[in-house]
Structures are given as structure tokens and as C-alpha cells.
Short mmCIF file of C-alpha atoms and ligand atoms in Angstrom, two decimals:
data_model
loop_
_atom_site.label_atom_id
_atom_site.label_comp_id
_atom_site.label_asym_id
_atom_site.label_seq_id
_atom_site.Cartn_x
_atom_site.Cartn_y
_atom_site.Cartn_z
CA MET A 1 104.07 81.09 93.66
CA SER A 2 101.82 78.44 95.11
CA VAL A 3 102.67 76.85 98.48
CA THR A 4 100.79 74.26 100.30
CA ILE A 5 99.68 75.15 103.78
CA SER A 6 99.77 72.46 106.36
CA GLN A 7 97.18 72.05 109.24
CA ASP A 8 100.17 72.41 111.40
CA GLN A 9 101.25 75.64 110.11
CA GLU A 10 97.51 76.82 110.56
CA ARG A 11 97.49 75.87 114.15
CA ARG A 12 100.89 77.73 114.81
CA LEU A 13 99.77 80.66 113.66
CA LEU A 14 96.48 80.85 115.19
CA ASP A 15 97.89 80.04 118.49
CA SER A 16 100.68 82.77 118.13
CA VAL A 17 97.96 85.66 118.00
CA PRO A 18 97.05 87.59 121.01
CA THR A 19 93.73 86.60 122.35
CA GLY A 20 93.23 89.50 124.64
CA LEU A 21 91.95 93.05 124.63
CA LEU A 22 94.82 95.70 124.21
CA ILE A 23 94.23 98.38 126.64
CA ALA A 24 96.86 100.84 127.82
CA GLY A 25 99.79 98.55 126.42
CA GLN A 26 98.64 95.51 128.18
CA TRP A 27 96.76 92.42 126.64
CA ARG A 28 93.85 91.76 129.20
CA PRO A 29 90.86 89.32 129.25
CA SER A 30 87.42 90.94 129.35
CA SER A 31 86.40 92.45 132.29
CA THR A 32 83.03 90.00 132.17
CA GLY A 33 85.17 87.12 131.03
CA GLU A 34 83.16 87.09 127.52
CA THR A 35 84.63 85.67 124.41
CA ILE A 36 84.14 85.74 120.70
CA ASP A 37 84.38 82.42 118.78
CA VAL A 38 86.40 83.03 115.37
CA HIS A 39 85.15 80.55 112.67
CA ASP A 40 86.53 79.47 109.33
CA PRO A 41 84.16 80.68 106.59
CA SER A 42 85.15 77.77 104.24
CA THR A 43 84.32 75.09 106.89
CA GLY A 44 82.35 76.75 109.44
CA ASP A 45 84.88 75.36 111.96
CA LEU A 46 86.04 76.79 115.07
CA LEU A 47 89.32 78.70 114.59
CA THR A 48 90.10 80.36 118.00
CA THR A 49 88.43 82.06 120.94
CA ILE A 50 89.52 85.61 121.78
CA ALA A 51 88.15 88.28 124.54
CA SER A 52 85.04 90.33 123.71
CA ALA A 53 85.31 93.74 125.28
CA SER A 54 82.50 94.88 127.75
CA PRO A 55 81.27 98.81 127.98
CA ALA A 56 83.77 98.83 131.06
CA ASP A 57 86.79 97.92 128.98
CA GLY A 58 85.57 100.26 126.40
CA GLU A 59 85.64 102.88 129.08
CA ALA A 60 89.02 101.70 129.94
CA ALA A 61 90.50 101.89 126.57
CA LEU A 62 89.31 105.36 125.98
CA ALA A 63 90.64 106.53 129.48
CA ALA A 64 94.04 104.94 128.26
CA ALA A 65 94.02 106.64 124.66
CA HIS A 66 92.97 110.10 126.70
CA ALA A 67 95.75 109.63 129.02
CA ALA A 68 98.00 108.81 125.95
CA GLN A 69 97.01 111.86 123.97
CA GLU A 70 99.28 114.75 125.19
CA GLY A 71 102.72 112.54 125.13
CA TRP A 72 101.99 111.32 121.66
CA ALA A 73 100.80 114.85 120.17
CA LYS A 74 104.07 116.00 121.58
CA THR A 75 106.23 113.16 120.09
CA ALA A 76 108.26 114.58 117.33
CA PRO A 77 107.09 114.19 114.06
CA ARG A 78 110.17 112.54 112.87
CA THR A 79 109.69 109.93 115.95
CA ARG A 80 106.18 108.95 114.82
CA ALA A 81 106.89 108.80 111.55
CA GLU A 82 109.72 106.07 112.38
CA ILE A 83 107.55 103.90 114.04
CA LEU A 84 104.80 103.85 111.29
CA ARG A 85 107.83 103.26 109.09
CA LYS A 86 109.13 100.34 111.32
CA ALA A 87 105.51 99.20 111.50
CA PHE A 88 105.46 98.95 107.52
CA GLU A 89 108.85 97.07 107.43
CA LEU A 90 107.44 94.52 110.34
CA ILE A 91 103.99 93.66 108.38
CA THR A 92 106.00 93.29 105.34
CA ALA A 93 108.46 90.81 106.87
CA ARG A 94 105.32 89.09 108.27
CA ALA A 95 103.37 89.38 105.47
CA ASP A 96 102.83 85.40 104.96
CA ASP A 97 101.28 85.34 108.46
CA PHE A 98 99.29 88.05 107.97
CA ALA A 99 98.06 86.73 104.49
CA LEU A 100 97.29 83.21 105.94
CA LEU A 101 95.50 84.65 108.97
CA MET A 102 93.21 86.87 106.75
CA THR A 103 92.36 83.74 104.65
CA LEU A 104 91.76 81.85 107.66
CA GLU A 105 89.42 84.07 109.01
CA MET A 106 87.67 86.17 106.29
CA GLY A 107 88.10 83.45 103.40
CA LYS A 108 89.73 85.06 100.60
CA PRO A 109 92.32 83.25 98.36
CA LEU A 110 95.90 83.80 99.51
CA ALA A 111 96.70 85.67 96.45
CA ASP A 112 94.16 88.38 97.44
CA SER A 113 95.13 88.32 100.86
CA ARG A 114 98.85 89.17 100.07
CA ALA A 115 97.54 91.76 97.67
CA GLU A 116 95.93 93.22 100.92
CA VAL A 117 99.11 92.76 102.90
CA ALA A 118 101.01 94.89 100.33
CA TYR A 119 97.97 97.51 100.03
CA GLY A 120 97.47 97.56 103.81
CA ALA A 121 101.07 97.90 104.76
CA GLU A 122 101.58 100.80 102.27
CA PHE A 123 99.52 102.82 104.31
CA LEU A 124 101.52 102.93 107.21
CA ARG A 125 104.62 103.71 104.66
CA TRP A 126 102.65 106.69 103.05
CA PHE A 127 101.42 108.25 106.17
CA SER A 128 105.08 107.69 107.84
CA GLU A 129 106.01 110.12 105.13
CA GLN A 130 103.39 112.37 105.46
CA THR A 131 103.87 112.92 109.08
CA ASN A 132 107.04 115.26 108.37
CA ARG A 133 104.94 117.28 106.22
CA ILE A 134 102.25 118.91 108.48
CA THR A 135 102.62 122.48 108.15
CA GLY A 136 101.01 125.88 108.78
CA ARG A 137 101.38 129.18 107.83
CA TYR A 138 102.35 132.70 108.78
CA SER A 139 101.16 135.86 107.03
CA VAL A 140 100.56 139.49 107.32
CA ALA A 141 96.56 140.36 107.44
CA PRO A 142 95.41 142.30 104.34
CA ASP A 143 95.49 145.80 106.44
CA GLY A 144 99.00 145.19 107.77
CA ALA A 145 97.64 145.51 111.17
CA ALA A 146 98.03 142.01 112.35
CA ARG A 147 99.62 138.63 111.76
CA LEU A 148 97.72 135.53 111.26
CA LEU A 149 99.38 132.21 112.39
CA VAL A 150 97.73 129.01 111.31
CA THR A 151 98.78 125.68 112.50
CA LYS A 152 97.50 121.88 112.29
CA ARG A 153 97.05 120.00 115.59
CA PRO A 154 95.87 116.45 116.22
CA VAL A 155 91.93 116.17 116.91
CA GLY A 156 92.68 113.98 120.00
CA PRO A 157 91.70 110.52 120.60
CA CYS A 158 89.67 108.66 117.83
CA LEU A 159 87.51 105.58 117.66
CA LEU A 160 88.05 103.65 114.58
CA ILE A 161 85.43 100.90 113.61
CA THR A 162 86.20 98.66 110.73
CA PRO A 163 84.67 95.68 108.67
CA TRP A 164 85.44 92.21 108.06
CA ASN A 165 86.15 92.62 104.31
CA PHE A 166 89.42 93.81 104.41
CA PRO A 167 90.74 93.03 107.93
CA LEU A 168 93.94 94.57 107.74
CA ALA A 169 93.68 97.31 105.07
CA MET A 170 90.55 98.87 106.69
CA GLY A 171 92.69 99.25 109.98
CA THR A 172 95.70 100.60 108.45
CA ARG A 173 94.16 103.00 106.54
CA LYS A 174 92.77 104.77 109.42
CA ILE A 175 95.47 104.00 111.90
CA GLY A 176 98.24 105.15 109.52
CA PRO A 177 97.09 108.98 109.20
CA ALA A 178 95.62 108.75 113.10
CA LEU A 179 99.36 108.11 114.24
CA ALA A 180 100.86 110.33 111.81
CA ALA A 181 98.75 113.38 112.94
CA GLY A 182 99.52 112.53 116.49
CA CYS A 183 96.25 111.03 117.35
CA THR A 184 95.66 108.08 120.02
CA LEU A 185 93.09 105.73 119.12
CA ILE A 186 90.65 102.83 120.09
CA LEU A 187 90.15 100.31 117.19
CA LYS A 188 86.92 98.28 117.17
CA PRO A 189 87.45 95.66 114.64
CA ALA A 190 84.55 93.47 113.13
CA THR A 191 83.63 90.36 115.22
CA LEU A 192 83.99 88.00 112.33
CA THR A 193 87.62 88.79 111.64
CA PRO A 194 89.31 90.32 114.67
CA LEU A 195 92.43 88.34 114.60
CA THR A 196 94.20 90.04 111.85
CA SER A 197 93.65 93.40 113.83
CA LEU A 198 95.15 91.57 117.05
CA LEU A 199 98.44 90.62 115.23
CA LEU A 200 98.58 94.18 113.48
CA ALA A 201 98.07 95.87 117.48
CA ARG A 202 101.10 93.44 118.33
CA THR A 203 103.39 94.46 115.09
CA LEU A 204 102.44 98.27 115.95
CA ILE A 205 103.64 97.58 119.64
CA ASP A 206 106.90 95.74 118.45
CA ALA A 207 107.45 98.95 116.13
CA GLY A 208 107.62 101.04 119.02
CA VAL A 209 104.07 102.62 119.50
CA PRO A 210 103.95 103.68 123.25
CA ASP A 211 101.40 102.23 125.62
CA GLY A 212 97.82 103.56 125.34
CA VAL A 213 98.36 104.99 122.21
CA VAL A 214 96.79 101.89 120.26
CA ASN A 215 93.92 100.12 122.12
CA VAL A 216 92.04 97.28 120.35
CA ILE A 217 88.74 96.19 121.67
CA PRO A 218 87.06 93.58 119.64
CA THR A 219 83.20 92.86 120.93
CA ARG A 220 80.18 91.21 120.80
CA HIS A 221 78.45 94.08 121.77
CA ALA A 222 79.33 96.69 119.17
CA GLY A 223 76.58 99.37 120.00
CA ALA A 224 76.49 98.90 123.77
CA VAL A 225 80.28 99.26 123.94
CA THR A 226 80.86 102.04 121.21
CA GLY A 227 77.67 104.07 122.14
CA PRO A 228 78.89 105.74 125.45
CA LEU A 229 82.40 106.54 123.97
CA ILE A 230 80.83 108.19 121.00
CA LYS A 231 78.86 110.23 123.82
CA ASP A 232 81.98 111.01 125.81
CA SER A 233 83.75 114.15 125.43
CA ARG A 234 87.18 112.66 125.84
CA LEU A 235 86.71 111.29 122.33
CA ARG A 236 87.24 113.73 119.58
CA LYS A 237 86.66 111.83 116.47
CA LEU A 238 84.92 108.65 114.80
CA SER A 239 86.06 107.29 111.50
CA PHE A 240 83.86 104.20 110.50
CA THR A 241 83.99 102.05 107.68
CA GLY A 242 80.92 99.67 106.95
CA SER A 243 77.61 99.73 105.93
CA THR A 244 75.42 102.76 105.14
CA GLU A 245 72.68 101.46 107.49
CA VAL A 246 75.10 101.48 110.53
CA GLY A 247 76.89 104.72 109.39
CA ARG A 248 73.38 106.71 109.41
CA ARG A 249 72.85 105.82 113.06
CA LEU A 250 76.54 106.28 114.40
CA ILE A 251 76.24 110.05 112.55
CA ALA A 252 72.86 110.66 114.38
CA ASP A 253 74.50 109.06 117.60
CA SER A 254 77.76 111.56 116.97
CA ALA A 255 75.32 114.65 116.92
CA GLU A 256 75.18 114.87 120.51
CA GLN A 257 78.60 116.03 121.14
CA VAL A 258 79.10 117.18 117.56
CA LEU A 259 81.72 114.94 117.06
CA ARG A 260 83.94 114.83 114.20
CA VAL A 261 83.13 112.08 111.89
CA SER A 262 84.43 110.19 108.68
CA MET A 263 82.28 107.55 106.84
CA GLU A 264 83.34 105.11 104.42
CA LEU A 265 79.99 103.49 103.57
CA GLY A 266 78.48 100.97 101.15
CA GLY A 267 78.68 101.27 96.97
CA ASN A 268 76.84 100.31 94.01
CA ALA A 269 79.48 100.77 91.75
CA PRO A 270 78.57 100.94 87.90
CA LEU A 271 81.09 99.61 85.24
CA LEU A 272 80.55 101.20 81.75
CA VAL A 273 81.59 99.30 78.39
CA PHE A 274 81.32 101.55 75.49
CA GLU A 275 81.47 99.89 71.97
CA ASP A 276 84.76 101.58 71.25
CA ALA A 277 86.41 99.81 74.12
CA ASP A 278 89.09 97.70 73.82
CA LEU A 279 87.02 94.49 74.90
CA ASP A 280 90.35 92.36 76.24
CA LYS A 281 90.77 95.01 78.57
CA ALA A 282 87.26 95.62 79.44
CA VAL A 283 86.42 91.96 80.32
CA ASP A 284 90.05 91.94 82.35
CA GLY A 285 88.52 95.13 84.16
CA ALA A 286 85.53 93.77 84.99
CA LEU A 287 86.66 90.39 86.28
CA LEU A 288 89.05 92.45 88.52
CA ALA A 289 86.38 94.92 89.74
CA LYS A 290 83.89 92.22 90.35
CA LEU A 291 85.80 89.17 91.60
CA ARG A 292 88.56 90.60 93.43
CA ASN A 293 87.89 89.81 97.28
CA GLY A 294 85.34 87.51 95.88
CA GLY A 295 82.93 90.43 95.12
CA GLU A 296 82.91 91.41 98.93
CA ALA A 297 84.40 95.02 98.56
CA CYS A 298 82.34 97.99 98.56
CA THR A 299 84.43 98.97 95.22
CA ALA A 300 83.14 96.14 93.56
CA ALA A 301 81.32 96.45 90.35
CA ASN A 302 77.48 96.06 90.98
CA ARG A 303 76.20 96.62 87.72
CA LEU A 304 77.74 96.12 84.41
CA LEU A 305 76.43 98.66 81.78
CA VAL A 306 77.24 97.42 78.22
CA GLN A 307 76.51 99.14 75.07
CA ARG A 308 74.38 97.00 72.77
CA PRO A 309 76.92 96.30 69.99
CA VAL A 310 79.36 94.66 72.28
CA ALA A 311 77.12 93.35 74.88
CA GLU A 312 76.71 89.63 73.43
CA GLU A 313 80.55 89.30 72.73
CA PHE A 314 81.30 91.04 75.97
CA THR A 315 78.98 88.94 77.90
CA ARG A 316 80.07 85.56 76.37
CA ARG A 317 83.67 86.26 77.13
CA LEU A 318 83.05 87.24 80.63
CA ALA A 319 80.91 84.32 81.48
CA ASP A 320 83.72 82.12 79.87
CA ARG A 321 86.07 83.50 82.30
CA PHE A 322 83.77 83.38 85.22
CA GLY A 323 83.37 79.50 84.49
CA GLN A 324 87.24 79.26 84.59
CA TYR A 325 87.26 80.57 88.25
CA THR A 326 88.04 77.78 90.74
CA VAL A 327 86.11 78.00 93.89
CA GLY A 328 87.48 76.60 97.09
CA ARG A 329 89.25 77.30 100.31
CA GLY A 330 91.39 80.18 100.16
CA THR A 331 94.63 78.24 101.19
CA LEU A 332 94.14 75.66 98.16
CA PRO A 333 96.91 76.68 95.53
CA ASP A 334 94.36 76.93 92.70
CA ALA A 335 91.07 78.43 94.57
CA LYS A 336 90.61 82.16 92.82
CA ILE A 337 87.00 82.47 94.98
CA GLY A 338 87.01 81.65 98.24
CA PRO A 339 83.57 81.51 100.55
CA LEU A 340 81.47 83.99 101.33
CA VAL A 341 82.07 85.35 104.82
CA ASP A 342 79.18 83.65 106.50
CA GLU A 343 75.86 82.21 105.93
CA ASP A 344 73.91 85.60 106.08
CA THR A 345 75.79 86.96 103.32
CA ARG A 346 75.45 83.95 101.34
CA ASP A 347 71.84 84.12 101.67
CA LYS A 348 71.63 87.66 100.59
CA VAL A 349 73.51 86.92 97.57
CA ASP A 350 71.45 84.10 96.47
CA ARG A 351 67.97 86.07 97.48
CA LEU A 352 69.02 88.90 95.01
CA VAL A 353 69.96 86.29 92.56
CA THR A 354 66.61 84.19 92.90
CA SER A 355 64.35 87.29 92.96
CA ALA A 356 66.05 88.87 89.82
CA VAL A 357 65.60 85.29 88.09
CA GLU A 358 61.71 85.41 89.02
CA ALA A 359 61.50 88.94 87.53
CA GLY A 360 63.03 87.67 84.34
CA ALA A 361 66.50 87.52 84.67
CA LYS A 362 68.58 84.96 82.65
CA VAL A 363 71.42 83.23 84.27
CA VAL A 364 74.24 82.88 81.74
CA THR A 365 76.55 80.95 84.26
CA GLY A 366 76.36 80.15 87.92
CA GLY A 367 73.40 81.46 89.96
CA GLU A 368 73.59 78.99 92.88
CA LYS A 369 75.34 78.17 96.30
CA VAL A 370 77.81 75.58 96.05
CA PRO A 371 76.79 72.36 98.26
CA GLY A 372 78.69 71.26 101.00
CA ALA A 373 80.64 72.72 104.02
CA GLY A 374 81.46 76.39 103.98
CA TYR A 375 79.61 79.38 102.46
CA PHE A 376 80.62 78.87 98.82
CA TYR A 377 78.71 80.56 95.91
CA GLN A 378 79.38 80.14 92.16
CA PRO A 379 80.45 82.89 90.10
CA THR A 380 77.58 84.17 88.25
CA VAL A 381 76.43 86.17 85.23
CA LEU A 382 72.84 87.47 84.76
CA THR A 383 71.41 89.50 81.92
CA ASP A 384 67.92 90.58 81.06
CA ILE A 385 67.52 92.18 84.47
CA PRO A 386 64.45 94.58 84.67
CA GLU A 387 65.63 98.16 85.53
CA ASP A 388 64.03 97.95 88.95
CA ALA A 389 65.17 94.84 89.98
CA GLU A 390 66.64 94.82 93.63
CA ILE A 391 69.91 93.40 92.40
CA LEU A 392 70.66 96.56 90.62
CA ARG A 393 69.66 98.69 93.75
CA GLU A 394 71.36 96.84 96.63
CA GLU A 395 74.91 96.30 97.35
CA ILE A 396 75.42 92.44 96.19
CA PHE A 397 78.69 91.89 97.99
CA GLY A 398 79.40 88.54 96.13
CA PRO A 399 80.47 87.17 93.17
CA VAL A 400 77.50 88.15 90.85
CA ALA A 401 77.76 90.50 87.47
CA PRO A 402 74.39 91.57 86.64
CA ILE A 403 74.63 92.80 83.05
CA VAL A 404 72.44 95.65 81.82
CA VAL A 405 72.50 96.77 77.94
CA PHE A 406 72.25 100.31 77.17
CA ASP A 407 72.09 102.48 73.61
CA THR A 408 73.51 105.95 74.01
CA GLU A 409 76.23 107.53 76.54
CA ASP A 410 73.33 109.69 78.14
CA GLU A 411 71.34 106.55 78.97
CA ALA A 412 74.37 105.09 80.43
CA VAL A 413 75.15 108.03 82.54
CA ARG A 414 71.31 107.88 83.82
CA LEU A 415 71.84 104.39 84.73
CA ALA A 416 75.10 104.86 86.37
CA ASN A 417 74.01 107.63 88.50
CA SER A 418 70.57 106.24 89.39
CA THR A 419 71.58 105.04 92.94
CA GLU A 420 71.72 106.68 96.37
CA TYR A 421 75.28 105.50 96.49
CA GLY A 422 78.26 107.49 94.98
CA LEU A 423 81.50 105.48 95.86
CA VAL A 424 83.25 104.63 92.59
CA ALA A 425 82.60 103.87 88.79
CA TYR A 426 84.42 102.19 86.03
CA ALA A 427 84.37 103.19 82.60
CA PHE A 428 86.00 101.44 79.60
CA THR A 429 86.41 103.53 76.39
CA SER A 430 88.97 104.26 73.65
CA ASP A 431 87.91 107.76 73.13
CA LEU A 432 89.56 110.05 75.52
CA ASN A 433 86.87 112.98 75.39
CA ARG A 434 84.36 110.28 76.26
CA GLY A 435 86.36 109.32 79.13
CA LEU A 436 86.92 112.79 80.47
CA ARG A 437 82.97 113.70 79.87
CA LEU A 438 82.16 110.46 82.09
CA ALA A 439 84.67 111.62 84.62
CA GLU A 440 82.55 114.88 85.22
CA ARG A 441 79.29 113.24 84.88
CA LEU A 442 79.30 110.51 86.97
CA ASP A 443 78.38 110.95 90.31
CA THR A 444 80.98 109.11 92.39
CA GLY A 445 83.74 110.08 94.67
CA MET A 446 86.34 107.95 92.41
CA ILE A 447 86.10 106.84 88.70
CA GLY A 448 88.29 104.21 87.03
CA ILE A 449 89.07 105.01 83.36
CA ASN A 450 90.21 101.64 81.65
CA THR A 451 91.08 100.03 84.89
CA GLY A 452 89.08 98.04 87.40
CA ILE A 453 90.75 98.90 90.31
CA VAL A 454 91.44 102.21 91.86
CA SER A 455 92.50 101.78 95.39
CA ASN A 456 95.95 103.32 95.94
CA PRO A 457 97.30 104.52 99.29
CA ALA A 458 98.82 107.92 97.79
CA ALA A 459 95.06 108.94 96.60
CA PRO A 460 91.97 110.18 98.32
CA PHE A 461 89.45 107.01 98.59
CA GLY A 462 86.01 107.89 99.38
CA GLY A 463 82.62 108.37 98.38
CA VAL A 464 79.61 111.01 97.48
CA LYS A 465 75.91 110.84 98.38
CA GLN A 466 75.09 107.65 100.91
CA SER A 467 78.31 106.27 100.21
CA GLY A 468 80.05 108.61 103.06
CA VAL A 469 81.83 111.63 103.82
CA GLY A 470 85.37 112.22 104.31
CA ARG A 471 88.60 110.77 102.51
CA GLU A 472 91.04 108.04 103.43
CA GLY A 473 94.80 107.95 102.02
CA GLY A 474 96.29 110.56 99.74
CA LEU A 475 97.40 114.03 101.11
CA GLU A 476 93.60 114.37 102.11
CA GLY A 477 93.74 111.23 104.48
CA ILE A 478 95.66 113.17 107.19
CA GLU A 479 93.51 116.01 107.15
CA GLU A 480 90.50 114.21 108.46
CA TYR A 481 92.64 113.75 111.84
CA LEU A 482 93.92 117.46 112.03
CA GLU A 483 92.31 120.47 113.09
CA THR A 484 93.05 123.87 112.07
CA ARG A 485 94.31 126.22 114.67
CA TYR A 486 94.42 130.02 114.02
CA VAL A 487 96.27 132.56 116.15
CA GLY A 488 95.40 135.74 115.65
CA ILE A 489 98.80 138.38 116.66
CA ALA A 490 99.11 141.96 117.14
CA ASP A 491 100.97 143.85 114.82
CA PRO A 492 104.71 143.30 116.15
CA PHE A 493 105.54 146.89 114.51
CA ALA A 494 102.76 148.84 116.23
CA GLY A 495 104.02 151.89 118.23
CA GLN A 496 107.43 151.57 117.08
P1 NAP B 1 78.68 96.81 109.23
O1 NAP B 1 77.59 95.72 109.42
O2 NAP B 1 78.32 98.05 109.08
O3 NAP B 1 79.73 96.82 110.26
C1 NAP B 1 81.14 97.32 110.23
C2 NAP B 1 81.51 97.66 111.39
O4 NAP B 1 80.53 98.40 112.52
C3 NAP B 1 81.92 96.42 112.16
O5 NAP B 1 82.75 96.66 112.95
C4 NAP B 1 80.61 95.92 113.21
O6 NAP B 1 80.64 95.54 114.21
C5 NAP B 1 80.30 97.57 113.53
N1 NAP B 1 78.98 97.92 114.14
C6 NAP B 1 77.86 97.07 113.47
N2 NAP B 1 76.71 97.74 114.33
C7 NAP B 1 77.33 98.91 115.20
C8 NAP B 1 76.61 99.88 115.95
N3 NAP B 1 75.39 99.53 116.03
N4 NAP B 1 77.72 100.64 116.60
C9 NAP B 1 78.54 100.48 116.43
N5 NAP B 1 79.28 99.72 115.44
C10 NAP B 1 78.88 98.73 114.89
O7 NAP B 1 79.52 96.43 107.74
P2 NAP B 1 80.06 95.08 107.54
O8 NAP B 1 78.96 94.14 107.04
O9 NAP B 1 81.16 94.62 108.38
O10 NAP B 1 81.00 95.44 106.12
C11 NAP B 1 80.43 95.51 104.82
C12 NAP B 1 80.05 96.92 104.63
O11 NAP B 1 80.95 97.98 104.93
C13 NAP B 1 79.57 96.98 103.21
O12 NAP B 1 78.47 97.68 103.12
C14 NAP B 1 80.70 97.89 102.43
O13 NAP B 1 80.12 98.21 101.53
C15 NAP B 1 81.08 98.60 103.47
N6 NAP B 1 82.44 99.10 103.38
C16 NAP B 1 82.75 100.22 102.82
C17 NAP B 1 83.82 100.69 102.43
C18 NAP B 1 84.38 102.13 101.98
O14 NAP B 1 85.77 102.39 102.12
N7 NAP B 1 83.40 102.95 101.47
C19 NAP B 1 85.24 99.71 102.67
C20 NAP B 1 84.79 98.16 103.10
C21 NAP B 1 83.51 98.08 103.30
P3 NAP B 1 80.15 93.54 114.16
O15 NAP B 1 81.28 93.13 113.20
O16 NAP B 1 80.50 93.25 115.71
O17 NAP B 1 78.89 93.74 113.77
#
């Protein structure tokens, strides 16, 4: 369904979004009066201005989360579950607002934003269901002389730091399990896209989240505001999604108080197409894995490895489909690729393409910035890329598909694994045994077989190597917010 969005609709929505910091259940201005200007990446125009938290505001948010922790942990699981379920329902009811807001601040087409609303809301439903399934065990010690009671309890106040590329889902993927487990939290959204988090915060309050349980502090000073929190003993957990570079620094900072961390970091996903693959499915899968979210996804296929006998045909078909993608403001009904999020991101994509071409790569389609306002880049297919080219090592984060030809399965596995990242890999083959061999040999936390998308709230999302530690979603996701408590009990029958 394509609907034309009017400027009035955009303005009304923007005017309805809270502009303050959420601390202890109150919307407040920054203690320093500092603000953040939020821009539309498709025009560069100012959308709105919101409060920017200071270190003192960060401290107040932690004090609020700490004060609310005991009460929230004691709140009956069923009550926590029903609040999360209500939040899921409210987001679903407000899906059009969430989708438009994401498109305005992040740029992706409305269809991508709607898909993210469904995906992001689902984390709250999934974890509302998990809330009542936090269990422990009681057993007899092997020698019969003691009883062993094992329980789970919330880790305590959490700091959640999220990136700009999925403004709703990166928040709910952490907030869902944290609240389900009984943890209070402070959310620090990305400076480029804080509006979705503010609307989410209001929705969580509307769903019944008590004061102080959820605190939201956008800030222009990420390091200065979160640094002291990470070193404060009242904070018990850091969950970060973002670049490997920042993640590494946060792990080092967390060492001081041996803070529990979860890290969802960068990726460099290989997508393998074998000669026995169904090429229609492989092309569809590659389009999804590469161009969903404009290529601005940690799961985006970064290297398309194609077996020689089908390489030419696959490249031709993929390039044809790339050429049919309309680039435009995400609110336009026919836009399939929005702008990149800012000029720096577009410059990086352009630099990677230019340096690959200088090293001998051929441009099959695209290859340039789109002139005019906004940070648009042409959907691009490259071939003949030298193995050591930067574009094969760096996360591209844009609509660029570098195609590399291979001959054997062993070579494909070697190329796929030759990266410091290990988030996800995709493989297209009609040979079941080959699919299973790849599932065992590819060095990633997630593998898609004959599919270009693996994200699912009921599945454990996360990477190995420098793509991070920990898992979000699935049965595993809530464990990141729970501690195991063991109580040793003397034999109740002793002396009877
Ligand atoms: P980023 O620059 O690392 O920023 C991520 C978040 O960290 C933002 O909220 C940012 O705040 C904050 N931050 C930056 N420096 C910080 C510091 N010194 N201390 C505390 N917080 C700090 O990453 P990004 O450019 O927003 O996001 C893209 C990256 O995220 C890509 O590498 C992508 O692969 C990764 N990602 C990973 C996953 C996953 O699940 N594995 C999912 C999505 C994205 P500011 O906005 O104020 O800079």
C-alpha cells in the first residue's frame, strides 16, 4: 500500500515527540540547557531540536535506575510481562508514527521502517512471554549430604547504548529482555536518530512502566556522559550495539569494575553462491542481504562470493535488479533506497568504491554519489576486486555489492573466513550436505542457508571474533540480564 505523506503530517508527528530527557519518570531539559539538532538525511534540513544530557543528567539517570531497581525486581513476573505485552500492542497501534519518524530521522524507505516496527515490537512480545519462564532448580547433592538451590535474579541497573541504523529494534532488543529479567535501565540512543527512542520511551510509560525503571538520555557527549556511569558501582551491566572500535574501548573501560558486558559489533558478512544454487533465489537473497536498510546493517552482505560457472549470469541479473531500485526520499511511494545517514557515511562508501576502482575493480552499475541535496548513493555492483582491497576488509555500510569469483568450496570457505569479523554469513546451494558443511565451517555467530535474512526475535542474534560477545533475542537473550544465584543448604534430614 503506498500512501503519500504530507508535510503537515510530518510536522504534526515531529511536534508530538517528547524533546526532553526521561529521568525518574519526568521529562526534563538538560541541566546545561544544551541541545541536539536532528536532521533529515534526505535533505539535510533540521527536523527538530531535543535536549542533550550532561554528565550530571547521566548521574541522575543512574540514581533513578538504582532507586527503582529493587521495586522492579520484586514486581511479579506476570505484571512485568503484561507491561511488555501492552508496550508491544501500543507500538503496533502506533506503527505508522514509528515508521514515519524512523524514515524522517534515519532516511530508510517507509517499507523498511514498517518492517522494522514489526521486528522491533516483536522483541517486546517475545520477552513478555519469556518473563514467566525464568526458572531455577532444586537438587540433592551427589553425596546426599546437601541440597542445591539455583535461582536466577536480575543483574541490576543496565546501561544500553544503541546505534542509528535500526533506531527502534536496537532499543527493544535490549529493553525487552532487561525489563523481562527485572532490570532497570538507562538508554543512550545514537545522536543522529534519538527521536524514535523518545517516542518509544513515552510508549513504555503509557504501557505502565513505573518511574525510574526506564530512563533515556540522548547526548552530544557520549563518552563524557557514559564514562562515569560505566565506572560507577551502581551500574551492573553494559549492553552496547555499535562499531567494533567503540566497543573495544567500552570493554576496556568496563574492566575497572568488572562490569558485565554484551557487545553487538561490526560485521563483514560473506554471501556465498554455489553453482548448484537456485539463481533466482540467490539473486533475491542477495538483494535482501545487501539492500535492506540501504546496506546500512551489520548483517549486510559485504562480500558476494560467487562460483565461477554462475558468476557472469549472477552478476548480470543482480546488476539489472540494482539498476531498477529507485533512489529517493524514504517517504516517496516508489523509493526503494533512501539516503545514507550523513555525509561522513556517504564519503566512506565513496572512498571504498573509488579506491577499489583505482586498484582495478570494474563498476558494473552505479559507483557514484547522487548529485543534489541529501546523502544519496547509487546502488553499485563491482567486480574484479583485488583480494587485498580495503572494500573487502571494511564494513561498507552502503548499497555497494563487491562480487568475488571462487572455484572450489575450500576456497570459498577460506575467503569467507578471512576477516576479523564473525557476525553472519549467507550461503546459497541446493546441496543439503554442502549447506550443513558450511554451517559447520563458516566462522560466524549466525548463518543463513538459502535466505538473505536471519534476524528473528525468537533466535539468538550475535557474533563471534570481533563482531562481539553475547546474544540478543531467543531463549539466550534474557540470560544476558540474569545472574545465577546458588544457595547451599544443609541436609534437612541430617540428625533425624
Ligand atoms: P558507533 O559510532 O560505535 O556508535 C554506536 C553508539 O555508541 C552511539 O549511540 C554512539 O553515540 C555511542 N558512542 C560513540 N562513542 C562512544 C563512547 N566513547 N562512549 C560511549 N558511547 C559511544 O556506531 P554507529 O555508527 O552508530 O553504528 C554503526 C555500527 O554499529 C556498525 O559498525 C554496525 O555494524 C554496528 N551494528 C552492530 C549490530 C549488531 O547487532 N552486531 C547492529 C547494528 C549496528 P553517538 O551517536 O553520539 O556517537
